[in-house]
Coordinates of C-alpha atoms in Angstrom, one line a residue:
Chain A
M1 CA 140.8 114.4 86.3
T2 CA 140.4 117.7 88.1
L3 CA 137.4 119.7 89.5
T4 CA 137.7 123.5 89.4
F5 CA 135.9 126.1 91.1
R6 CA 136.9 129.5 89.3
N7 CA 135.9 132.8 91.0
V8 CA 132.5 131.3 91.8
H9 CA 130.0 133.7 93.2
V10 CA 126.4 132.3 94.4
T11 CA 123.5 133.8 95.9
Y12 CA 120.5 131.9 97.0
P13 CA 117.1 132.7 95.3
G14 CA 115.4 135.2 97.4
S15 CA 118.2 136.4 99.1
D16 CA 120.7 139.4 98.5
R17 CA 123.4 137.9 100.5
L18 CA 126.3 136.3 98.8
A19 CA 126.7 132.7 99.9
L20 CA 130.0 132.3 98.1
R21 CA 132.1 135.2 97.1
G22 CA 134.8 134.5 94.5
V23 CA 135.6 131.0 95.5
S24 CA 138.6 129.6 93.5
A25 CA 139.9 125.9 94.2
E26 CA 141.2 123.0 92.3
I27 CA 140.6 119.1 93.3
A28 CA 142.4 116.4 91.6
A29 CA 141.5 112.8 91.4
G30 CA 142.5 110.7 94.4
Q31 CA 142.9 113.7 96.6
R32 CA 141.7 113.8 100.3
V33 CA 140.4 117.3 100.9
A34 CA 139.3 118.6 104.3
L35 CA 136.7 121.4 104.0
V36 CA 136.6 123.4 107.3
G37 CA 134.9 126.5 108.5
R38 CA 132.3 127.9 110.9
N39 CA 128.7 127.1 110.2
G40 CA 127.4 129.2 107.3
S41 CA 130.8 129.8 105.9
G42 CA 129.7 128.2 102.7
K43 CA 130.9 124.5 102.8
S44 CA 127.5 123.0 102.0
T45 CA 126.7 125.6 99.2
L46 CA 130.1 124.8 97.5
M47 CA 129.0 121.0 97.4
L48 CA 125.6 122.2 95.9
V49 CA 127.7 124.1 93.2
A50 CA 130.1 121.1 92.6
N51 CA 127.0 118.7 91.8
G52 CA 125.3 121.4 89.6
I53 CA 122.5 121.9 92.0
L54 CA 123.3 125.5 92.3
R55 CA 124.4 127.4 89.3
P56 CA 127.1 130.2 90.0
Q57 CA 125.7 133.8 89.0
Q58 CA 129.4 134.6 88.3
G59 CA 132.5 132.4 87.7
E60 CA 132.5 128.8 86.5
L61 CA 132.8 125.3 87.4
L62 CA 135.3 123.0 85.3
L63 CA 135.4 119.4 85.0
D64 CA 138.7 118.2 83.8
G65 CA 139.3 121.8 82.4
R66 CA 136.0 122.1 80.5
S67 CA 133.5 124.5 81.8
V68 CA 130.3 122.8 83.1
R69 CA 127.1 123.7 80.9
Y70 CA 123.8 123.3 82.6
D71 CA 121.7 121.6 80.0
R72 CA 120.3 118.1 81.1
R73 CA 122.9 116.0 79.4
S74 CA 125.9 118.0 80.8
L75 CA 124.3 117.8 84.4
A76 CA 123.6 114.1 83.9
E77 CA 127.4 113.6 83.3
L78 CA 128.6 115.9 86.1
R79 CA 126.4 114.0 88.5
R80 CA 128.0 110.8 87.4
Q81 CA 131.3 112.1 88.1
V82 CA 130.5 114.3 91.4
G83 CA 128.5 112.6 94.1
V84 CA 127.4 114.3 97.2
V85 CA 126.3 112.8 100.4
F86 CA 124.4 115.3 102.5
Q87 CA 124.4 116.1 106.2
N88 CA 121.1 114.3 107.1
P89 CA 120.8 110.9 105.8
D90 CA 117.0 110.8 106.5
D91 CA 116.7 113.4 103.8
Q92 CA 118.4 111.4 101.2
L93 CA 116.9 107.9 101.4
F94 CA 113.7 107.6 99.4
S95 CA 113.1 104.1 98.9
A96 CA 111.2 101.4 101.0
S97 CA 114.3 99.0 101.2
V98 CA 118.1 99.6 101.4
Y99 CA 118.6 97.4 98.2
Q100 CA 116.0 99.5 96.3
D101 CA 117.5 102.8 97.5
I102 CA 121.0 102.2 96.5
S103 CA 119.9 101.2 93.0
L104 CA 118.1 104.4 92.4
G105 CA 121.3 106.3 91.3
P106 CA 122.6 103.8 89.0
L107 CA 119.2 103.4 87.2
N108 CA 119.0 107.2 87.0
L109 CA 122.3 107.0 85.0
G110 CA 120.6 104.6 82.5
L111 CA 122.5 101.6 83.4
S112 CA 120.7 98.1 82.6
Q113 CA 119.2 96.1 85.4
A114 CA 122.2 93.8 85.5
E115 CA 124.8 96.6 85.7
A116 CA 122.6 98.3 88.4
R117 CA 122.5 95.2 90.5
A118 CA 126.0 94.5 90.3
R119 CA 126.8 98.3 91.3
V120 CA 124.5 97.9 94.4
L121 CA 126.2 94.7 95.6
Q122 CA 129.6 96.4 95.1
A123 CA 128.5 99.7 96.9
A124 CA 127.0 97.6 99.7
E125 CA 130.0 95.3 100.2
L126 CA 132.2 98.5 100.4
C127 CA 129.9 100.1 103.0
G128 CA 129.4 96.7 104.8
L129 CA 125.7 96.7 104.1
G130 CA 125.5 93.0 102.9
E131 CA 123.3 92.1 105.7
L132 CA 121.0 95.1 105.7
L133 CA 119.9 95.0 101.9
E134 CA 116.4 93.8 102.6
R135 CA 115.8 95.9 105.7
P136 CA 113.4 98.9 105.3
T137 CA 115.3 102.2 105.5
H138 CA 113.3 103.6 108.1
A139 CA 114.3 100.8 110.5
L140 CA 118.0 101.6 110.4
S141 CA 120.1 103.1 113.1
G142 CA 121.7 106.5 112.5
G143 CA 125.1 105.1 111.5
E144 CA 123.4 102.4 109.2
K145 CA 121.6 105.3 107.7
V146 CA 124.9 107.1 106.7
R147 CA 126.4 104.3 105.1
V148 CA 123.1 103.6 103.0
A149 CA 123.3 107.3 102.0
L150 CA 126.9 106.9 101.3
A151 CA 126.3 103.6 99.3
G152 CA 123.8 105.2 97.3
V153 CA 126.1 107.7 96.0
L154 CA 129.1 105.3 95.7
A155 CA 126.9 103.0 93.4
M156 CA 127.2 105.8 90.8
S157 CA 130.8 105.3 90.9
P158 CA 131.7 109.0 91.1
R159 CA 135.2 110.5 90.6
F160 CA 134.9 113.1 93.4
L161 CA 132.9 112.4 96.6
F162 CA 131.8 115.4 98.7
A163 CA 130.6 114.4 102.0
D164 CA 128.8 117.1 104.2
E165 CA 129.8 116.5 108.0
L166 CA 129.3 112.8 107.3
I167 CA 130.9 111.5 110.6
N168 CA 129.1 114.2 112.8
G169 CA 127.3 112.3 115.7
L170 CA 128.6 109.1 114.7
D171 CA 130.1 106.8 117.6
P172 CA 133.8 106.1 117.5
W173 CA 133.4 102.7 116.0
M174 CA 131.0 103.7 113.1
R175 CA 133.2 106.8 112.7
R176 CA 136.3 104.6 112.2
Q177 CA 134.2 102.4 109.8
V178 CA 133.0 105.4 107.6
L179 CA 136.7 106.9 107.6
H180 CA 137.8 103.4 106.6
I181 CA 135.4 103.4 103.6
L182 CA 136.6 107.0 102.7
E183 CA 140.3 105.7 102.6
R184 CA 139.2 102.8 100.5
L185 CA 137.4 105.2 98.1
S186 CA 140.5 107.6 98.0
A187 CA 143.0 104.6 97.4
S188 CA 140.8 103.6 94.3
G189 CA 141.4 107.0 92.8
C190 CA 138.3 108.8 93.9
A191 CA 138.7 112.4 95.4
V192 CA 137.2 112.6 98.7
I193 CA 136.1 116.1 100.0
L194 CA 135.0 115.9 103.5
A195 CA 133.5 118.8 105.3
T196 CA 134.1 118.7 108.9
H197 CA 134.3 120.5 112.2
D198 CA 136.8 118.2 113.7
W199 CA 140.0 120.0 113.1
G200 CA 142.1 117.1 114.5
L201 CA 140.8 114.8 111.9
A202 CA 141.3 117.2 109.1
R203 CA 144.9 117.7 110.0
E204 CA 145.5 113.7 110.4
W205 CA 143.4 112.4 107.4
A206 CA 143.4 115.1 104.6
D207 CA 146.2 115.8 102.1
Y208 CA 144.8 119.0 101.3
A209 CA 142.6 121.6 103.2
I210 CA 140.2 124.4 102.3
W211 CA 139.2 126.7 105.0
M212 CA 136.2 128.7 104.3
D213 CA 135.0 131.9 106.0
A214 CA 132.1 134.0 105.0
G215 CA 131.8 132.5 101.7
R216 CA 135.4 133.0 100.8
V217 CA 138.3 130.6 100.7
F218 CA 140.2 132.0 103.7
R219 CA 143.2 129.6 103.3
Q220 CA 144.0 126.5 101.3
G221 CA 146.9 124.1 101.1
K222 CA 148.9 121.6 103.1
P223 CA 146.7 120.8 106.2
Q224 CA 149.8 121.5 108.5
T225 CA 150.2 124.9 107.3
V226 CA 146.7 126.0 106.5
L227 CA 145.2 124.6 109.8
S228 CA 147.6 126.1 112.2
G229 CA 148.1 129.5 113.7
P230 CA 146.3 131.8 116.1
E231 CA 143.3 132.0 114.1
C232 CA 142.6 128.2 114.4
P233 CA 139.7 127.2 117.0
D234 CA 141.9 124.8 118.8
Chain B
M1 CA 101.9 100.6 112.7
R2 CA 105.8 100.1 113.3
Q3 CA 105.0 96.5 114.6
I4 CA 102.8 95.6 111.5
D5 CA 105.6 96.7 109.4
S6 CA 108.2 94.9 111.4
Y7 CA 106.4 91.6 111.2
A8 CA 105.7 92.3 107.5
H9 CA 109.5 92.2 107.0
S10 CA 110.4 89.4 109.3
N11 CA 107.7 86.7 108.7
K12 CA 108.3 83.3 107.1
L13 CA 106.5 84.5 103.8
S14 CA 108.3 87.9 103.5
R15 CA 110.3 86.7 100.5
L16 CA 107.4 84.8 98.9
H17 CA 106.3 86.8 95.6
P18 CA 103.5 89.2 96.7
A19 CA 101.1 88.0 93.8
Y20 CA 100.5 84.9 96.0
K21 CA 99.8 86.6 99.1
A22 CA 97.8 89.2 97.3
G23 CA 95.7 86.7 95.4
C24 CA 94.9 84.7 98.4
S25 CA 94.0 87.6 100.5
L26 CA 91.8 89.1 97.5
L27 CA 90.0 85.6 97.0
A28 CA 89.1 85.3 100.7
L29 CA 87.9 88.9 100.5
T30 CA 85.9 88.3 97.3
L31 CA 84.4 85.0 98.8
C32 CA 83.5 86.8 101.9
L33 CA 81.6 89.6 99.9
A34 CA 80.2 87.5 97.3
L35 CA 78.7 84.6 99.3
D36 CA 77.6 86.8 102.0
H37 CA 76.8 84.2 104.5
P38 CA 77.8 84.4 108.1
T39 CA 79.2 80.8 108.3
V40 CA 81.4 81.5 105.2
S41 CA 82.6 84.8 106.9
L42 CA 83.5 82.8 110.2
L43 CA 85.1 80.1 108.1
I44 CA 87.3 82.8 106.3
T45 CA 88.2 84.5 109.3
A46 CA 89.3 81.2 110.8
L47 CA 91.1 80.3 107.5
M48 CA 93.1 83.7 107.4
L49 CA 94.0 83.6 111.1
A50 CA 95.2 80.2 110.7
L51 CA 97.4 81.1 107.5
T52 CA 98.8 84.3 109.4
V53 CA 99.7 82.3 112.3
G54 CA 100.4 78.8 110.9
W55 CA 101.9 79.6 107.7
A56 CA 103.7 83.0 108.3
G57 CA 104.6 82.2 111.5
L58 CA 103.3 85.4 113.5
P59 CA 102.5 85.2 117.1
W60 CA 99.0 84.4 117.5
R61 CA 98.7 86.9 120.4
F62 CA 99.6 89.7 118.2
V63 CA 97.3 88.6 115.3
L64 CA 94.4 88.1 117.8
R65 CA 95.0 91.5 119.5
L66 CA 95.2 93.2 116.0
L67 CA 91.7 91.7 114.9
G68 CA 90.2 92.3 118.2
A69 CA 91.1 96.2 117.8
E70 CA 89.5 96.1 114.3
G71 CA 86.5 94.0 115.6
G72 CA 85.9 96.8 118.4
F73 CA 86.0 99.4 115.8
L74 CA 83.5 97.5 113.6
L75 CA 81.2 96.8 116.7
T76 CA 80.8 100.6 117.2
G77 CA 79.8 100.7 113.4
V78 CA 77.2 97.9 113.5
L79 CA 75.6 99.4 116.8
G80 CA 73.8 101.7 114.4
I81 CA 72.4 98.7 112.7
A82 CA 71.3 96.9 115.6
I83 CA 69.6 99.6 117.5
S84 CA 66.9 101.2 115.6
V85 CA 65.8 104.9 116.6
R86 CA 62.5 106.1 115.2
L87 CA 59.7 108.7 115.9
S88 CA 56.2 107.7 116.5
F89 CA 53.6 110.0 117.8
D90 CA 51.0 107.2 118.3
Q91 CA 52.8 105.7 121.4
A92 CA 54.6 108.5 123.2
G93 CA 56.6 107.0 126.2
G94 CA 59.2 108.2 128.5
L95 CA 61.5 109.7 125.7
G96 CA 58.6 111.3 124.1
P97 CA 57.9 110.4 120.4
V98 CA 61.6 109.1 120.1
Q99 CA 61.6 105.3 120.3
I100 CA 64.7 103.3 120.9
G101 CA 64.6 99.8 120.4
V102 CA 66.4 96.4 119.3
T103 CA 64.8 93.7 117.4
A104 CA 65.8 90.1 116.7
E105 CA 65.9 91.0 113.0
S106 CA 68.2 94.2 113.5
V107 CA 70.6 92.3 115.9
Q108 CA 70.9 89.5 113.2
Q109 CA 71.6 91.9 110.5
A110 CA 74.3 93.6 112.5
L111 CA 76.0 90.4 113.4
H112 CA 75.9 89.6 109.7
V113 CA 77.5 92.7 108.6
F114 CA 79.9 92.5 111.5
L115 CA 81.0 88.9 110.5
R116 CA 81.5 89.8 106.9
A117 CA 83.5 93.0 107.5
L118 CA 85.5 90.9 110.3
G119 CA 86.4 88.2 107.6
G120 CA 87.5 91.0 105.1
A121 CA 89.6 92.6 107.9
A122 CA 91.2 89.2 108.7
A123 CA 92.1 88.6 104.9
L124 CA 93.6 92.2 104.5
N125 CA 95.5 91.5 107.9
F126 CA 97.1 88.4 106.2
L127 CA 98.4 90.5 103.4
A128 CA 99.5 93.5 105.5
L129 CA 101.3 91.3 108.1
T130 CA 103.1 89.2 105.6
T131 CA 104.0 91.6 102.6
P132 CA 106.6 94.5 103.0
A133 CA 105.1 97.8 101.5
A134 CA 108.0 97.7 99.0
D135 CA 106.7 94.3 97.6
L136 CA 103.2 95.7 97.5
L137 CA 104.4 98.6 95.3
E138 CA 106.5 96.3 93.2
L139 CA 103.2 94.3 92.6
L140 CA 101.2 97.3 91.5
R141 CA 104.1 98.1 89.2
S142 CA 104.0 94.9 87.7
L143 CA 100.1 95.4 87.3
R144 CA 100.9 98.6 85.3
A145 CA 99.4 100.8 87.9
P146 CA 100.3 104.5 87.0
A147 CA 103.8 105.3 87.9
T148 CA 103.3 108.4 89.4
L149 CA 100.7 106.8 91.9
I150 CA 103.3 104.3 93.0
E151 CA 106.1 106.9 93.5
I152 CA 103.5 109.0 95.7
M153 CA 102.6 105.9 97.7
G154 CA 106.2 104.8 98.2
L155 CA 107.4 108.3 99.2
T156 CA 104.3 108.5 101.6
Y157 CA 105.1 105.1 103.4
R158 CA 108.8 106.2 103.5
F159 CA 108.0 109.8 105.1
I160 CA 105.4 108.6 107.4
F161 CA 108.0 106.9 109.5
A162 CA 110.2 110.0 109.2
L163 CA 107.5 112.3 110.4
F164 CA 106.7 109.9 113.1
D165 CA 110.2 110.3 114.4
S166 CA 110.0 114.1 114.2
L167 CA 106.7 113.9 116.1
E168 CA 108.3 111.7 118.8
R169 CA 111.3 114.1 119.1
M170 CA 109.0 117.3 119.3
T171 CA 106.6 115.6 121.8
M172 CA 109.6 114.7 123.8
A173 CA 111.2 118.3 123.6
Q174 CA 107.8 119.6 124.7
E175 CA 107.3 117.1 127.6
V176 CA 110.7 118.0 129.2
R177 CA 109.6 121.7 129.2
L178 CA 106.5 120.7 131.0
G179 CA 104.4 121.2 127.7
F180 CA 101.7 118.8 128.8
A181 CA 101.6 119.8 132.5
D182 CA 97.9 120.9 132.3
W183 CA 94.9 120.8 129.8
R184 CA 95.7 124.4 128.7
N185 CA 99.6 123.8 128.0
S186 CA 98.6 120.4 126.3
L187 CA 96.4 122.3 123.8
R188 CA 99.2 124.7 123.3
S189 CA 101.9 122.3 122.7
A190 CA 99.8 120.2 120.3
A191 CA 99.2 123.3 118.3
L192 CA 102.9 124.1 118.4
I193 CA 103.8 120.4 117.4
G194 CA 101.3 120.5 114.5
T195 CA 102.7 123.6 113.2
N196 CA 106.3 122.5 113.6
L197 CA 105.7 119.2 111.8
F198 CA 104.1 121.2 108.8
V199 CA 107.2 123.2 108.5
E200 CA 109.3 120.1 109.0
A201 CA 107.4 118.2 106.3
F202 CA 108.0 121.2 103.9
R203 CA 111.8 121.4 104.8
R204 CA 112.1 117.7 104.2
S205 CA 110.3 117.9 100.8
R206 CA 112.8 120.5 99.8
A207 CA 115.7 118.6 101.1
L208 CA 114.4 115.5 99.2
E209 CA 114.2 117.3 95.9
T210 CA 117.8 118.6 96.2
A211 CA 119.0 115.1 97.2
L212 CA 117.0 113.5 94.2
Q213 CA 118.8 115.9 91.9
A214 CA 122.1 115.0 93.2
R215 CA 121.6 111.4 92.3
A216 CA 121.0 112.4 88.7
W217 CA 117.0 112.0 88.9
T218 CA 115.4 111.9 85.6
G219 CA 111.9 112.5 86.7
S220 CA 110.8 108.9 87.8
L221 CA 111.9 106.9 90.8
R222 CA 113.2 103.9 89.2
V223 CA 114.4 101.1 91.5
L224 CA 115.5 97.5 91.2
P225 CA 112.9 94.9 91.9
R226 CA 113.5 92.2 94.6
E227 CA 114.0 88.6 93.9
Y228 CA 111.3 86.6 95.2
E229 CA 110.7 83.1 96.3
H230 CA 107.8 81.1 94.4
L231 CA 105.5 78.4 95.4
F232 CA 105.9 76.5 92.3
R233 CA 109.1 75.7 90.2
R234 CA 109.0 78.3 87.3

């Protein structure tokens, strides 16, 4: 399975500035992709396009070679395959308890209560949340909120997971735990696309890197090649 | 508020089906209002306190402090019943025609209203201190309350705490810049915090909508119900 951005151009409503200018890239199942670039380079916008929240004004998004349509049914299918974990976990936890919050995605996909329950327990186990299921979401620590947000998306069993600066601000222990979850996901065949400012991590962890600059793909390819040279910040 | 929420999740009855607790609380409230007798009100206050401390295992100091605070608030309300103010031009005294007085009858009436309201407060405290908000929403859902109302209540509950966190951060940021150094600065800081909080609430609502869309939102916030304990074998 592949997710392809073909010459994608995006402008936010009410703005003249192009947030993405002709981005082309292809991500395959099981890949570990590091998405790097300055603040405002278009990384988060690319994630919104991948999930169908933003529709390109020019260019197209292809899922497994087929152009994505933006009707209700196609969007539901796209969101079943492509999950996004946003930068601020507080903005994506809606429900009163962890258990209920994780169940939101599977029920939105139309799964039965029994199936949704199984998905919730599976995602909670993967993210080490077994003990926290009854806890109210507002009473969690920052690292726990990140893992709950991640579990909420994983319960939808996506084939592509976009994580927007997921490990920023986490302590080294929590960071290792989250990276371990991402590794297990990747090993299970899910493509993980991690937007990060940690270039060292991008070189070590990823098997593919996309460097974005001013809404364009500046370079992409093997991390050791792409993330080296005098333009690199480190 | 955080403390009430914390006890609601950690007391001995937190896993008990909310219908039992709501039933118990509403029965006490109805008896208090319907029988309308000071002795009944006193008995109900004592019974609800005993249930909250003895059955749910909450610390008696906290429960009494909470009821004391509510009692203080009620006292200010019933003062208006106890003290009568009237205009009389026949017996003009020190305050001219305005006569302020307390009669045995008005004090008795004030005490009557006070005890009745205190009994009601004790009954509702039992429910609030033993039942997590998520369970109350679940109960409303099973009673077929309008889904939109339940969703709004759930989101309000969730975001009260998120906005509390923002408020604390903003207040701290103003404090470290001597924002509350004098009366004038305090007023200015309070106005700035109020404005920023409004902008923050608006930003959060936008982010919330985006995150909901990313999780294949279909228009309703459906979540899995919790599994509860029951008093009787089913």
